[in-house]
Coordinates of C-alpha atoms in Angstrom, one line a residue:
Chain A
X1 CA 0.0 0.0 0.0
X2 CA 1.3 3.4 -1.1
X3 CA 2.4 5.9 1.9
X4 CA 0.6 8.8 2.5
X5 CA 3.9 10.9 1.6
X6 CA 3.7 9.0 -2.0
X7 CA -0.4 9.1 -2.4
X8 CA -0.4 12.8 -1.6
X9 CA 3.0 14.2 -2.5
X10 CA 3.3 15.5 0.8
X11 CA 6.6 16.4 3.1
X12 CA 7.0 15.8 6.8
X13 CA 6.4 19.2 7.5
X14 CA 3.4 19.4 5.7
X15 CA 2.3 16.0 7.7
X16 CA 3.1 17.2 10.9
X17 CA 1.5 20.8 10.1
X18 CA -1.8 18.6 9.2
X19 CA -1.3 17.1 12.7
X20 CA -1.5 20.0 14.4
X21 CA -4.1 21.5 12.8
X22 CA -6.5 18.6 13.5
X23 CA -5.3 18.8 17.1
X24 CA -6.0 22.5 17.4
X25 CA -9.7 21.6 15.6
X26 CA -10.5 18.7 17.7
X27 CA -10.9 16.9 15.0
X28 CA -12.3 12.8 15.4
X29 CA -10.7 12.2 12.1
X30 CA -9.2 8.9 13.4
X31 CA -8.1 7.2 10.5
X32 CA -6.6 10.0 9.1
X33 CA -4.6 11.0 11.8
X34 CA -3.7 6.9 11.9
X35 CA -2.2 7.2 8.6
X36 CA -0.3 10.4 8.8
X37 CA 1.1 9.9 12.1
X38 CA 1.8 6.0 11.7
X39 CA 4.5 7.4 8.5
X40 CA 5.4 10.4 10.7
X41 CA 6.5 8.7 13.7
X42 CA 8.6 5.6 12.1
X43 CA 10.1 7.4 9.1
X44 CA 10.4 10.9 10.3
X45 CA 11.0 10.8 14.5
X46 CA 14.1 12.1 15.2
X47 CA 12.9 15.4 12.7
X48 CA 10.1 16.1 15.1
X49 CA 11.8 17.3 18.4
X50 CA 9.4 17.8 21.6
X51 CA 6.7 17.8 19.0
X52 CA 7.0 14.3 18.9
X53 CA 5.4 14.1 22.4
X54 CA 2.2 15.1 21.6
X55 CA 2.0 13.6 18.1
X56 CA 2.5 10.2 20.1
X57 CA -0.2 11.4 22.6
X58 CA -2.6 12.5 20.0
X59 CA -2.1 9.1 17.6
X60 CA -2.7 7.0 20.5
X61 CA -5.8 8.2 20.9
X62 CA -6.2 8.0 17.0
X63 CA -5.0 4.5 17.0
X64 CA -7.7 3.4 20.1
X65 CA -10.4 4.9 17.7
X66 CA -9.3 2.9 14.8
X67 CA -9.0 -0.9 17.5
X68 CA -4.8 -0.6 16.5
X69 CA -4.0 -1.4 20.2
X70 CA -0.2 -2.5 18.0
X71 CA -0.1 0.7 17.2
X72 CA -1.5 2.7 21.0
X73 CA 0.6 0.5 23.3
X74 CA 4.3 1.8 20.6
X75 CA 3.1 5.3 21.6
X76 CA 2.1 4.7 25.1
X77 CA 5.2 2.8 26.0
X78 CA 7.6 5.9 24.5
X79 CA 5.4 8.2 26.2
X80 CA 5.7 6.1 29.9
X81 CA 9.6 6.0 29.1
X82 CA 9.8 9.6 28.7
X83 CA 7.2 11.0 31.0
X84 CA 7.3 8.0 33.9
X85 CA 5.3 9.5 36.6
X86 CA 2.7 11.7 34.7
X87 CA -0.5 12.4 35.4
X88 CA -1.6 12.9 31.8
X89 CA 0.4 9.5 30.6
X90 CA -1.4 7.5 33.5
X91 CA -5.0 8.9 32.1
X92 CA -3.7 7.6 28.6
X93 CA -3.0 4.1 30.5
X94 CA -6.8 4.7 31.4
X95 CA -8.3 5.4 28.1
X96 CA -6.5 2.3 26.7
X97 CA -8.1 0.0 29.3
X98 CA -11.7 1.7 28.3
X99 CA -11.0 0.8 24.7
X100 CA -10.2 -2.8 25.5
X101 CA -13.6 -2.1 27.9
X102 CA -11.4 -3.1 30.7
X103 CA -13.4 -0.8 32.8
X104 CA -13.1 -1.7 36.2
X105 CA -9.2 -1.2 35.4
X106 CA -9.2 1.9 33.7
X107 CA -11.7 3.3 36.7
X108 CA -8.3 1.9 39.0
X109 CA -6.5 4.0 37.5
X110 CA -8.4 7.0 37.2
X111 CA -9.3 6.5 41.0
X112 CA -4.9 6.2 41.6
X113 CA -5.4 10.3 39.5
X114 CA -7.8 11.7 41.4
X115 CA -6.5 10.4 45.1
X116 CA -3.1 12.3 44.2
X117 CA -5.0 15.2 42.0
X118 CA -8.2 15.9 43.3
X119 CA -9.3 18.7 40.7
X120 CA -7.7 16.4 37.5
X121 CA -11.2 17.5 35.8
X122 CA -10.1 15.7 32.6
X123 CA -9.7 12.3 34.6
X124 CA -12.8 12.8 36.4
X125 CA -14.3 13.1 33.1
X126 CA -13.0 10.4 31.8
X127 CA -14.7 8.5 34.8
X128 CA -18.0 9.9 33.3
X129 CA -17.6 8.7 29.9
X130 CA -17.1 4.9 31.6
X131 CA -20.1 5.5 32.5
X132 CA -21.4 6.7 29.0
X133 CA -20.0 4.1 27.6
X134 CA -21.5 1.2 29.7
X135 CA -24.9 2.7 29.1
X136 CA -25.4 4.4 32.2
X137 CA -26.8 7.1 31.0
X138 CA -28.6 8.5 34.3
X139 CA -25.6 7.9 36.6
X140 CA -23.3 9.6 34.1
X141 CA -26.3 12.4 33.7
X142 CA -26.1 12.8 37.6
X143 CA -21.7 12.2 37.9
X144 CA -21.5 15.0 35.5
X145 CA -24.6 17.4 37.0
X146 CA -22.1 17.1 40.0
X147 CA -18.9 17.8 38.4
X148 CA -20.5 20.9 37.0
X149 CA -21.7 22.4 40.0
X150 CA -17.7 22.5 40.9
X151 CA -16.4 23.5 37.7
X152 CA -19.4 25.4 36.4
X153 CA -17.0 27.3 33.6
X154 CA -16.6 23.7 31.7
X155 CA -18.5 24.4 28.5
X156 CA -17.4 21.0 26.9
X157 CA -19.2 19.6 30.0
X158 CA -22.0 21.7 29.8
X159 CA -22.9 20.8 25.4
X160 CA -22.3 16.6 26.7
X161 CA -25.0 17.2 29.5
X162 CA -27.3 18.8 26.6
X163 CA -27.0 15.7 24.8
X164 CA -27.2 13.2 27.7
X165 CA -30.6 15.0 28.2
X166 CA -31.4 14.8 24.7
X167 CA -30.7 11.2 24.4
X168 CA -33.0 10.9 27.5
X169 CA -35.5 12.8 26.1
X170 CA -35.6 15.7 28.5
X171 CA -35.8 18.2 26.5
X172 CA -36.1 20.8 29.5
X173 CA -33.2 20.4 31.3
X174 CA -31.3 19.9 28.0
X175 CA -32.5 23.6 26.9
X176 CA -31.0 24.3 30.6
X177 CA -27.8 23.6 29.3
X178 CA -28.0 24.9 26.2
X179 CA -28.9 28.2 28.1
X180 CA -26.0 28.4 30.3
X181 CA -24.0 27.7 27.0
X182 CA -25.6 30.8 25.3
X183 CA -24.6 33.1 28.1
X184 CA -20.9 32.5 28.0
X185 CA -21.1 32.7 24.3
X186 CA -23.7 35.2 22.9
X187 CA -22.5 35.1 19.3
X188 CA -21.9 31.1 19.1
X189 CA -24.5 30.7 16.0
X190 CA -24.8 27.0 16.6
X191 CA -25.6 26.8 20.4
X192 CA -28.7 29.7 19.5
X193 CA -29.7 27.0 16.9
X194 CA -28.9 23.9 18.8
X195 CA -31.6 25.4 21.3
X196 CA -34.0 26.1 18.9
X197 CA -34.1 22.8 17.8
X198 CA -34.8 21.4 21.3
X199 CA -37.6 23.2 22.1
X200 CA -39.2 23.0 19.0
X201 CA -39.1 19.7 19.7
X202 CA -40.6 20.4 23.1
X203 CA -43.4 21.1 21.6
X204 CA -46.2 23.6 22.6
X205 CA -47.3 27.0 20.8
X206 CA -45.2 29.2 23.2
X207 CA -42.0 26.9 23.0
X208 CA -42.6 26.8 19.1
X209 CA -42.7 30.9 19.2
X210 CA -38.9 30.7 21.1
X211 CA -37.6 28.5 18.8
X212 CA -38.1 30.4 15.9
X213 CA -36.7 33.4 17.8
X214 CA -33.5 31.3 18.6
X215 CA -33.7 30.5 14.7
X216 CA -34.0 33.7 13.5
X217 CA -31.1 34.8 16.5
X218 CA -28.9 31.9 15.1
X219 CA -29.5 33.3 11.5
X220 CA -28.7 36.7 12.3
X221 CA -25.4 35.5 13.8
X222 CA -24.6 33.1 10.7
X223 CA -26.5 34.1 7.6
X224 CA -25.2 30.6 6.0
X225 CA -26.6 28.1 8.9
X226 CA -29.1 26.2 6.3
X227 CA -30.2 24.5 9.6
X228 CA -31.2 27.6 10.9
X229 CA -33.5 28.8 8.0
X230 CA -34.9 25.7 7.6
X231 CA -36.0 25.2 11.2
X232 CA -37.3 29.2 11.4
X233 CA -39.6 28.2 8.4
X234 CA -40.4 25.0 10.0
X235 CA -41.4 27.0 12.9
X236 CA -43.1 29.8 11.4
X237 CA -44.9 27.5 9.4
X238 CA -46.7 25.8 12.3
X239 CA -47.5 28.7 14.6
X240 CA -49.2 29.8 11.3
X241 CA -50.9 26.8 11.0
X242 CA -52.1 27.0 15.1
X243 CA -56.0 27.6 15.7
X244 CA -54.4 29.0 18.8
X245 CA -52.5 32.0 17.0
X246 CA -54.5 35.5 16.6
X247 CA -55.0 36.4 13.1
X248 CA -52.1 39.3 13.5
X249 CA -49.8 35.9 14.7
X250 CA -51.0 33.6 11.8
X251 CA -50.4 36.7 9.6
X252 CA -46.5 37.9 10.6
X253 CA -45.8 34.1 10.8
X254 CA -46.8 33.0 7.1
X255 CA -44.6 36.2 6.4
X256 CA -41.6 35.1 8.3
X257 CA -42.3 31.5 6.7
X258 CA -42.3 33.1 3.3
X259 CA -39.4 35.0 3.5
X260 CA -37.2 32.3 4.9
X261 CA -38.8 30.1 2.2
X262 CA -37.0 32.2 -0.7
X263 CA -34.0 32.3 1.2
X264 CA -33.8 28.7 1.1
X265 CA -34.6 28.5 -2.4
X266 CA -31.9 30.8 -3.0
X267 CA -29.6 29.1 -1.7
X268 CA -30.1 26.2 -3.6
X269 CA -30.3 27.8 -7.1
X270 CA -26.6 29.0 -5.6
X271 CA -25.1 25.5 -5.0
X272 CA -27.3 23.7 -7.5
X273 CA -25.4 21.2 -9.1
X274 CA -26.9 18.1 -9.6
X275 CA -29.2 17.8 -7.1
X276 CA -32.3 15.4 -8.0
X277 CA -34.8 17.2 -6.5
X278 CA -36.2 20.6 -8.1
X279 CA -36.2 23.0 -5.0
X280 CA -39.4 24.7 -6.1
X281 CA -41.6 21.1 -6.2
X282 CA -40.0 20.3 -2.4
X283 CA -40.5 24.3 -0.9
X284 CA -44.2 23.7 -2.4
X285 CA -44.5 20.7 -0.6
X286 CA -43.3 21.9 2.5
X287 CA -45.6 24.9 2.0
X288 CA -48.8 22.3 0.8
X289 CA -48.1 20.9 4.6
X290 CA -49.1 23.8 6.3
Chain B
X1 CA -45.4 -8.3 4.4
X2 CA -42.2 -9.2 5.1
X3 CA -39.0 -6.2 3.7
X4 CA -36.1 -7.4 1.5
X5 CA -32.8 -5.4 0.8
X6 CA -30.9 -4.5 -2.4
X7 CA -27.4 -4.8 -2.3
X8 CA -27.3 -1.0 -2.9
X9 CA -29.5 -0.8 0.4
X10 CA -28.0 -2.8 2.4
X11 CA -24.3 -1.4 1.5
X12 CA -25.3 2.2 2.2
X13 CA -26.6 1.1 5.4
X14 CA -23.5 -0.4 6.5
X15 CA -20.9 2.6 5.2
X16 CA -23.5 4.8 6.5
X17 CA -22.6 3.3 10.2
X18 CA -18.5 2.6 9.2
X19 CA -18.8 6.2 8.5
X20 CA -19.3 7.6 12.0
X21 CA -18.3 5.0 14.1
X22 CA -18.8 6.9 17.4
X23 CA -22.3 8.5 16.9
X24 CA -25.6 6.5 16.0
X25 CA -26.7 6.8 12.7
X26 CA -30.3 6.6 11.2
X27 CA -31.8 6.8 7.5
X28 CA -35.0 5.5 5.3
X29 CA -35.5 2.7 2.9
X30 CA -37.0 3.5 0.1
X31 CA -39.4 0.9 -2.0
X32 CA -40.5 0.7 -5.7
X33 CA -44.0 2.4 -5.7
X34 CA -46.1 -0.6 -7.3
X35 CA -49.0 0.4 -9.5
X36 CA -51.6 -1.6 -8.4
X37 CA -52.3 -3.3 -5.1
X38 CA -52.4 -7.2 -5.9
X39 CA -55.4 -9.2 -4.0
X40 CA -52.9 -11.7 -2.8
X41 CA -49.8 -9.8 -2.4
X42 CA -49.5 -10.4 0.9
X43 CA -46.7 -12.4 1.6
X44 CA -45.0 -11.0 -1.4
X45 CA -41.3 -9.1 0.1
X46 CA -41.4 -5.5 -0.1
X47 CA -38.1 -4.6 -2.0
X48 CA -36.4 -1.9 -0.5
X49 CA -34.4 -0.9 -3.4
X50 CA -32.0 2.5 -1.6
X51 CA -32.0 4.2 1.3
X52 CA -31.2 7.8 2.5
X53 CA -28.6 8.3 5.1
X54 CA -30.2 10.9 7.4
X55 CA -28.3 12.3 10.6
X56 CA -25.3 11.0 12.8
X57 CA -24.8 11.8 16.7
X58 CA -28.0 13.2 17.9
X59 CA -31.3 11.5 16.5
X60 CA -33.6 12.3 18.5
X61 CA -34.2 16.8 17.8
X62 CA -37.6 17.1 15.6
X63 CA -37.4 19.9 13.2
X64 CA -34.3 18.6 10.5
X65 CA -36.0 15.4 10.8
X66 CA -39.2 16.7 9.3
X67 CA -37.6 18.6 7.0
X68 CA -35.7 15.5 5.6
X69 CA -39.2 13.6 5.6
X70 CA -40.4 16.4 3.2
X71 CA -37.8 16.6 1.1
X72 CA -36.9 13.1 0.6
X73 CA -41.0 12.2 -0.1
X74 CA -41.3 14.6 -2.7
X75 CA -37.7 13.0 -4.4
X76 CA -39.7 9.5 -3.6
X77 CA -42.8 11.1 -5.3
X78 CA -40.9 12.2 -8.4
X79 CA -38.7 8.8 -8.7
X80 CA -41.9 6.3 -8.0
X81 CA -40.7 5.6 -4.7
X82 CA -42.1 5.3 -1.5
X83 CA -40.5 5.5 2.1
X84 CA -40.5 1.5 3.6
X85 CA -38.6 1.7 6.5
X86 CA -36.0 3.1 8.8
X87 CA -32.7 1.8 9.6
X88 CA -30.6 2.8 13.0
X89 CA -27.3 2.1 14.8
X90 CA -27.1 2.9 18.0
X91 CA -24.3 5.0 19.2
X92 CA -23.0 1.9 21.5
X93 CA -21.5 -1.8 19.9
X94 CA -23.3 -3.7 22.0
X95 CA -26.8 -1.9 21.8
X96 CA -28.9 -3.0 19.0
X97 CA -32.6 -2.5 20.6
X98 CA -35.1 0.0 18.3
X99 CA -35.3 3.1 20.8
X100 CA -37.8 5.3 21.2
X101 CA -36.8 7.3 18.3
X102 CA -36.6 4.4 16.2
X103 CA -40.2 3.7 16.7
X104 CA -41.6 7.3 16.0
X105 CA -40.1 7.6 13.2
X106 CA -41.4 4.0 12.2
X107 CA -45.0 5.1 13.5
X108 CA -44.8 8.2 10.9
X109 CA -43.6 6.1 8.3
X110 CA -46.7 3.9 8.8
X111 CA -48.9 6.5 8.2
X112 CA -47.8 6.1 4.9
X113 CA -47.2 2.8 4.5
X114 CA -48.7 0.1 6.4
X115 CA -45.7 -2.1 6.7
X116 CA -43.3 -0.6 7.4
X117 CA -40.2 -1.9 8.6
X118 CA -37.2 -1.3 11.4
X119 CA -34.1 -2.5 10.5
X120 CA -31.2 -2.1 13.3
X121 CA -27.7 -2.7 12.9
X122 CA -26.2 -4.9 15.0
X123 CA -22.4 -3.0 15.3
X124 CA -21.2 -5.8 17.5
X125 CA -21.4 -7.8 14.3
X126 CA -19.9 -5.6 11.8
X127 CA -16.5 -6.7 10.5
X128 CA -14.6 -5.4 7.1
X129 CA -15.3 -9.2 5.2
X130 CA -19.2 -9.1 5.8
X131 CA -19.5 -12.7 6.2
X132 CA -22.9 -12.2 7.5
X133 CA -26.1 -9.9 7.4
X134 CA -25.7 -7.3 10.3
X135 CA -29.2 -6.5 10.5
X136 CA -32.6 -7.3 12.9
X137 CA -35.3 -6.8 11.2
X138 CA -38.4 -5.3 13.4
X139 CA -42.1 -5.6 11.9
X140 CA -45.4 -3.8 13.8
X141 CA -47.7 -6.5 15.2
X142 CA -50.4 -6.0 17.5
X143 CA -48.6 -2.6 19.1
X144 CA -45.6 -3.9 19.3
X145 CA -42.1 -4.0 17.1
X146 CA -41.2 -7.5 17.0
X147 CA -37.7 -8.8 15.5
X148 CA -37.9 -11.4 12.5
X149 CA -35.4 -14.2 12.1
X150 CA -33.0 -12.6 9.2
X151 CA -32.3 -15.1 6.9
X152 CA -30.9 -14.5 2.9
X153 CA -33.9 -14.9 2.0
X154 CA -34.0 -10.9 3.1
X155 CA -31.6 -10.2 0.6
X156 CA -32.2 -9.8 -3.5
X157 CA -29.0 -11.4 -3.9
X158 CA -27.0 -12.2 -0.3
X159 CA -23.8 -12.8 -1.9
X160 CA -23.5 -9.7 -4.0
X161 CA -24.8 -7.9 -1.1
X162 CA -21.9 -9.6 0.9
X163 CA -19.2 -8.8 -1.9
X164 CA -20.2 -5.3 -2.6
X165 CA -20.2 -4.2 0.8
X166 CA -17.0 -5.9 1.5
X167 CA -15.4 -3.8 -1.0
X168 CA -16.6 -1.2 -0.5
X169 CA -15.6 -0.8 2.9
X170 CA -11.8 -1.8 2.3
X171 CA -11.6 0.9 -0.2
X172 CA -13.1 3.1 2.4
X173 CA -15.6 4.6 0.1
X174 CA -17.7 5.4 3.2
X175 CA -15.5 8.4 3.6
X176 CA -17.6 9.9 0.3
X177 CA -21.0 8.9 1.9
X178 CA -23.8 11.8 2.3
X179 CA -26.3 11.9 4.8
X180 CA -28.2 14.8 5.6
X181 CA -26.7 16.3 8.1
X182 CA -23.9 16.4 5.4
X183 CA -26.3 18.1 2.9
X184 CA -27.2 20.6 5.4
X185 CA -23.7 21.8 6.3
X186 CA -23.3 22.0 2.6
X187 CA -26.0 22.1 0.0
X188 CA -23.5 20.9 -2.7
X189 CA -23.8 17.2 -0.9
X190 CA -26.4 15.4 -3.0
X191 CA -28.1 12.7 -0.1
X192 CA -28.7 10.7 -3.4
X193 CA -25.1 9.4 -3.5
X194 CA -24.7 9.1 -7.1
X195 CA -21.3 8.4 -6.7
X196 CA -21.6 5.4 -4.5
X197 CA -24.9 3.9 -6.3
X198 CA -22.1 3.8 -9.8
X199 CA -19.4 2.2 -7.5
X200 CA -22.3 -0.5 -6.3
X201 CA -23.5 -0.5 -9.9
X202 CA -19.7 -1.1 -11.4
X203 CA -19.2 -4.1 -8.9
X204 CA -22.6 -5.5 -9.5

């Protein structure tokens, strides 16, 4: 099989660079980063200096995505050799032990953290996703409620408590945490939208009527979130359609539906390219349902 | 009336799930629309012929779901389809159960079609040689969903299904598959996935 420096005519730097930038993203692009960082680390090491560190630490992770245990023991075992009592390395330990779902183990370990390092939130967190993972979802829903009454700033914790909730169908406390997610960040276009969603899905004329707000909101912050426009003519289009509405209601509604209605036509004449459907016969039919 | 799979159904499916390993997945099964309603067609398999990928990681928010249910009826409508079924993974290997969003979605498709169909994947099961169907098949009887023993008898053609899928996974063509949560971070992203139906059709 070809290498990835031979398939894409790429350099080490420009491999290494690519590491980075999926590390700065977050991205879960594990086989990818398998790949890349496999060729890296046996053909390029002694180029990478301290960077190799973290390029071991983040294909491990990679590698426990993608079942290459081979592969996540090589870079665990460099990383115990050159970090031997660390914290971080010990949590790595952990994680491999959850992907072998050795979890009475990994919680060992993770217990071992925590004694020492009491606020080692990312450890504690791990503890949580044990839980996840063995499909406790109301113990993790309750570990984690906990852990962010002490570390109330942790908005990572707060979006995975929205969608414990959502999984659980509780839609209320999930908008809860969508809420305190808003606050910090006013102009993040997707947690605006992300709560529109969830109380549309509430249900109810007056939760319908805020999640077209949070629509329109989520809009007004991102012009481009199709999600956004589709779900403020969704929701326009059934507060129209209540017998509850007054007539002025069911009248700026149908306009708020109509207007977002050529928007999203619009923007498919823009990207048209050879999409089956004719937007005009599904907006009709979206419109027909009303 | 009990649902069989085209290889191109069953494929999708399965990259649709190798795709996003980490989040549950969900999509339709679409059916040929037959003309006429036969006297004794019961007991005749309902072939699901494609299926849409829809979402990955959260399933269970309303309002994108019933915009895909629009949209993807009125591309049913215009291609003589109609929506059969609903297919899920679950976000964890060892949990194939229908959930509760799993069964609304199946109740809505019912109003539509009277047999319609859940199909979970079982990801404990799913390996890269496909040496066996992955599915449960879940049918509606008296209120409840009630799994059918999955036989190849599901399948047009098991062994094409088998090969194709196989393939397709090694060359890791899953990393081209478009739901509709792809669609709606780009419009460009056709949920048809022309380009996979010609790889299925060039290895058929």
């Amino acid at each position: 099989m070809a290498s990835v420096s031979e398939m894409y005519d790429v350099g080490w730097e420009e491999m290494r660079d690519k590491l980075r930038k999926w590390r700065e993203d977050n991205c879960r692009n594990s086989e990818q980063i398998v790949d890349v960082g496999e060729e890296l680390i046996s053909e390029h090491a002694s180029k990478l200096g301290d960077d190799i560190w973290i390029i071991y630490e983040q294909v491990m992770i990679a590698a426990l995505d993608c079942s290459r245990d081979d592969l996540a023991l090589t870079c665990l075992q460099e990383l115990r050799k050159q970090f031997p009592d660390s914290h971080r390395v010990k949590r790595l330990s952990g994680m491999r032990l959850e992907a072998l779902e050795r979890y009475d183990e990994a919680n060992k370990h993770y217990d071992a953290i925590l004694q020492d390092d009491p606020t080692n939130t990312v450890t504690r967190k791990r503890k949580i996703s044990i839980l996840k993972a063995q499909g406790k979802g109301t113990e993790a829903i309750r570990e984690l409620n906990e852990y962010l009454e002490q570390f109330v700033g942790d908005q990572e914790a707060w979006h995975e408590l929205s969608e414990l909730y959502i999984n659980e169908h509780d839609y209320g406390k999930a908008a809860f945490c969508l809420e305190e997610l808003m606050m910090t960040n006013p102009h993040n276009h997707l947690y605006c939208e992300q709560y529109a969603e969830v109380k549309y899905t509430q249900g109810g004329l007056e939760n319908l009527e805020l999640s077209r707000k949070y629509f329109a909101q989520a809009l007004r912050l991102n012009n481009r979130n199709m999600r956004a426009l589709f779900g403020l003519y969704m929701s326009a289009s059934h507060i129209a359609a209540s017998p509850k509405v007054s007539a002025k209601v069911k009248k700026d509604n149908m306009k708020y539906a109509a207007w977002a209605a050529t928007q999203i036509n619009r923007a498919y004449k823009v990207s048209h390219r050879t999409i089956v459907i004719s937007p005009q016969t599904s907006m009709r039919a979206l419109l027909e349902r009303v | 009336m009990p649902i069989q799979l085209t290889s191109q159904a069953y494929c999708k499916m399965v990259l649709h799930a190798a795709k996003y390993p980490h989040c549950a997945v969900n999509g339709l099964l679409v059916a040929e629309k037959t003309k006429e309603k036969k006297k004794d067609s019961h007991g005749e398999p309902v072939l699901c012929v494609d299926c849409v990928p829809l979402f990955h990681g959260t399933l269970a928010l309303a309002p994108m779901l019933e915009v895909a249910l629009t949209l993807i009826d009125t591309w049913c409508k215009e291609n003589s389809y109609v929506i059969a079924g609903y297919y899920q993974a679950n976000e964890r290997t060892k949990d194939s159960r229908p959930n509760q969003v799993a069964e609304k979605v199946a109740a809505r498709i019912s109003e539509n079609f009277s047999d319609a169909a859940i199909v979970m994947l079982d990801n404990s099961r799913l390996t890269m040689s496909c040496f066996e169907p992955i599915v449960l098949i879940y049918d509606h009887h008296e209120n409840k969903w009630k799994s059918r023993e999955v036989t190849f008898d599901c399948f047009e053609d098991w062994s094409e299904a088998q090969k194709i899928t196989s393939a397709l996974l090694e060359g890791r063509s899953y990393e081209n598959l478009i739901d509709f949560d792809n669609h709606l971070d780009d419009l460009r992203n056709d949920w048809t996935n022309p380009v996979i139906n010609k790889s299925v059709l060039d290895l058929c």
